Each structure stands twice: as structure tokens, then as C-alpha cells.
C-alpha positions as a Markdown table, in Angstrom:
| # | Residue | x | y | z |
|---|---|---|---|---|
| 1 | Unk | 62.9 | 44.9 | 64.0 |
| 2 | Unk | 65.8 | 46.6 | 65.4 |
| 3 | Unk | 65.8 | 43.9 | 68.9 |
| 4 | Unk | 66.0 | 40.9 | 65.8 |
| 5 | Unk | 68.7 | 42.6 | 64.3 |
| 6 | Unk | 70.3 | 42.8 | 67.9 |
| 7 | Unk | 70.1 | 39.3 | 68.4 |
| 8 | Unk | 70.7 | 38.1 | 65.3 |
| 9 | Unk | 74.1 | 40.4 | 65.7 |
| 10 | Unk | 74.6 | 38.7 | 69.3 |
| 11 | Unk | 74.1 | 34.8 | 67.5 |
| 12 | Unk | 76.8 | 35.9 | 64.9 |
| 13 | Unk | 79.3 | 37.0 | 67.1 |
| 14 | Unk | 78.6 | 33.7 | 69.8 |
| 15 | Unk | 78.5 | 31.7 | 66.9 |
| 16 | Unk | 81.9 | 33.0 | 65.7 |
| 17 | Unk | 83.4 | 32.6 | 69.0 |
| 18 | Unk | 82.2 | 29.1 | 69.2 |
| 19 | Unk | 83.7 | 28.2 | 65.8 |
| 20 | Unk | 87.0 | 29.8 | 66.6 |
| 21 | Unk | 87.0 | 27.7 | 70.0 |
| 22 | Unk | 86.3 | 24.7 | 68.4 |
| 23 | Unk | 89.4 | 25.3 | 66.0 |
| 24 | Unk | 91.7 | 26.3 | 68.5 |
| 25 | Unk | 91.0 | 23.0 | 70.4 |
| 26 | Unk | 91.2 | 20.4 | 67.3 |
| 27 | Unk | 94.5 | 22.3 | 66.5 |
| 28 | Unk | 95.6 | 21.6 | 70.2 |
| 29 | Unk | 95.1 | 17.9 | 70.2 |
| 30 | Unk | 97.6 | 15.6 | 69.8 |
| 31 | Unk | 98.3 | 14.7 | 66.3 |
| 32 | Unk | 98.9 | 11.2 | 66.4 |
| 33 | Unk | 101.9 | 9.1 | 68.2 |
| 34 | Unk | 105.2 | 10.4 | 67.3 |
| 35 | Unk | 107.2 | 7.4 | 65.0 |
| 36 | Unk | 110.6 | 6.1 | 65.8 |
| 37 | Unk | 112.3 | 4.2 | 63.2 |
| 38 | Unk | 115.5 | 2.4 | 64.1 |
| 39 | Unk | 118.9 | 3.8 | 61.7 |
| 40 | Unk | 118.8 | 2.1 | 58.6 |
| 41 | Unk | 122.6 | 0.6 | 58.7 |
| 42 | Unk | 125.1 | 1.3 | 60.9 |
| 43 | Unk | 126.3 | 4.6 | 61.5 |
| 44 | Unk | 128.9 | 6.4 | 59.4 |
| 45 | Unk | 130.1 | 10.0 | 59.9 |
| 46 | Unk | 132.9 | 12.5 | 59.8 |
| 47 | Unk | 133.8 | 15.8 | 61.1 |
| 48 | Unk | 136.5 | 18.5 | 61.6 |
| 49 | Unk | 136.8 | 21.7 | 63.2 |
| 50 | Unk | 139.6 | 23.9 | 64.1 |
| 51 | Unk | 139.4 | 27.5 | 66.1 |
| 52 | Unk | 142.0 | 30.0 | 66.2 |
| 53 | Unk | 141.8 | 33.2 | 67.9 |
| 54 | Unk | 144.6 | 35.4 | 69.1 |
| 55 | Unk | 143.0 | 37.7 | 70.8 |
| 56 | Unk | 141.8 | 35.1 | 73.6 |
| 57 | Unk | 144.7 | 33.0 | 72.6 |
| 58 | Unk | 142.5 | 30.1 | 71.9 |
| 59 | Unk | 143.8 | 27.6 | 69.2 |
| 60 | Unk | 142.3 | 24.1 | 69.4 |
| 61 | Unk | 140.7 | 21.5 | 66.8 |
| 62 | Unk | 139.1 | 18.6 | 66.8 |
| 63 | Unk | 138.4 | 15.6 | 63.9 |
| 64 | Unk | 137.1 | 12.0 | 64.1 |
| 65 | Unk | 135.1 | 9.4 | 61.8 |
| 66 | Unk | 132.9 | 6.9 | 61.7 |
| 67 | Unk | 132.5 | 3.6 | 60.0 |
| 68 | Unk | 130.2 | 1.1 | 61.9 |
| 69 | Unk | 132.2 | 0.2 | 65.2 |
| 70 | Unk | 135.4 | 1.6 | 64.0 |
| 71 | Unk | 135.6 | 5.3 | 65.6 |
| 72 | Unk | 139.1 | 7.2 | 65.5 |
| 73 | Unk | 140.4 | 10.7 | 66.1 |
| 74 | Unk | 142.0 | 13.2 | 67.2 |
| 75 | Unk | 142.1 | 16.2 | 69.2 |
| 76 | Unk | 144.7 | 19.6 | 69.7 |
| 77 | Unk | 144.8 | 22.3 | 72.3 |
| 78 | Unk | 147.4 | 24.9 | 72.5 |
| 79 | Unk | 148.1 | 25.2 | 76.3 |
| 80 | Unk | 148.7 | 28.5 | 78.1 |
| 81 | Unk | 152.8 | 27.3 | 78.8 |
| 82 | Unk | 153.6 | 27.2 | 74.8 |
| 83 | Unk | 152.8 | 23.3 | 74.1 |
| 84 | Unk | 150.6 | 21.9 | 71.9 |
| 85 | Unk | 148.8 | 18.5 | 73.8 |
| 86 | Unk | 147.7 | 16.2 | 70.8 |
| 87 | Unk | 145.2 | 13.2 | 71.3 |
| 88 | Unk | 144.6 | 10.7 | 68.8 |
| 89 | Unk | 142.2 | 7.8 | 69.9 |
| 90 | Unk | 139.8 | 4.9 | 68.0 |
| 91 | Unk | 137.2 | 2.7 | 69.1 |
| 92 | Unk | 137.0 | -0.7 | 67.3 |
| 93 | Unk | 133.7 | -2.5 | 68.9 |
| 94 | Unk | 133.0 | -3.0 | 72.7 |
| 95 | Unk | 137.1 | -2.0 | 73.4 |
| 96 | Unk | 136.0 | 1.5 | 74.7 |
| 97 | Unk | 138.2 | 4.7 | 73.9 |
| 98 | Unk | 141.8 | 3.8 | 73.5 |
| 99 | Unk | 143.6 | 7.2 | 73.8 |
| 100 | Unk | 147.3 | 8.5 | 73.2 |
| 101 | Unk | 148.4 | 12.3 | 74.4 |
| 102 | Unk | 151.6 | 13.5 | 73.2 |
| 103 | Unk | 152.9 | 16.9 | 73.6 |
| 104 | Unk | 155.3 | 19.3 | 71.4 |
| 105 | Unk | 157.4 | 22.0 | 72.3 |
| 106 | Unk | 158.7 | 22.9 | 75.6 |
| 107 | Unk | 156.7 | 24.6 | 78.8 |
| 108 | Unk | 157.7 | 28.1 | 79.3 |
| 109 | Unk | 157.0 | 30.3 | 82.2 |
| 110 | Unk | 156.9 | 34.0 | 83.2 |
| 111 | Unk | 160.1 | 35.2 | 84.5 |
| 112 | Unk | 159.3 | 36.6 | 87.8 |
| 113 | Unk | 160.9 | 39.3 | 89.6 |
| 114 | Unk | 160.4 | 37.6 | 93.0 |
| 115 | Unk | 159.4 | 38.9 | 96.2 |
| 116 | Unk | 160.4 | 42.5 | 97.5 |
């Protein structure tokens, strides 16, 4: 009795072990071909951000939106000589980026003490 209890213990376990192989390769399978569907309408979006950190001395944003073909925006950065550079641009069909960088302020340097 006790050698059919042994194998009767041995066919549990093996049969377990089979089971869980036989899960953990159904779950592996692929699960059917990934669908793409095209955008429903044209695309239409807006964002903003802005970052300002003395510390580092960072200070820059950026914004633009989105209707169909028509893009426009605009970008800042503070630059390390004291003037802000400003970007505005748009994008009106196949025209590309058209872009337009002003700056404000005036550049200002370190004084130095020259060479001794």
C-alpha cells in the first residue's frame, strides 16, 4: 500500500507540474494581432508649460495649439546674458514652421579684472 500511495503522490505532483506548464504557455501566446485604428477627425490639442527655478537660474516656457493643419506657438528662454529670446511660430498646411525670434532686454557681461 504504502509504494501506491508513493506513486499516486509522484502522479499528483507530475500532474500539477504539467497543468501549471500548460498555463504558463497559453498565457505566453500571442493574444491576437494588435488593432490600429486611424484618428477619428483631425487632430486638435493645446498645451502650456512654464519652469522657473532660481537656484539653477532656469526660466523657460513653452505653449502651442492645434486645430487641424493650423499649429501656432510660442516659446521663452531666459539666456545666461539677462535677455529673454521669444519664439512665436504657426504652421497652416504643408507651409512648414514659419518662425519669428525676438529678444528683450539688453546682454550684460561680467566685468572682468583683466589679466595680471
Amino acid at each position: 500500500m504504502s509504494t501506491l500511495t508513493l506513486y499516486h503522490e509522484d502522479s499528483s505532483v507530475f500532474m500539477s507540474l504539467l497543468v501549471l506548464s500548460l498555463v504558463a504557455v497559453a498565457l505566453s501566446l500571442p493574444q491576437g494581432p494588435y488593432e490600429h485604428s486611424d484618428p477619428q477627425g483631425p487632430a486638435k490639442y493645446d498645451f502650456n508649460y512654464a519652469v522657473r527655478d532660481d537656484p539653477s537660474a532656469n526660466d523657460f516656457g513653452h505653449n502651442e495649439a492645434r486645430d487641424g493643419y493650423d499649429t501656432q506657438g510660442s516659446y521663452y528662454v531666459q539666456l545666461p546674458d539677462g535677455r529673454l529670446q521669444q519664439v512665436t511660430y504657426y504652421v497652416n498646411g504643408d507651409s512648414g514652421y514659419v518662425a519669428e525670434v525676438s529678444y528683450q532686454g539688453e546682454a550684460t557681461y561680467p566685468a572682468h579684472g583683466g589679466y595680471q
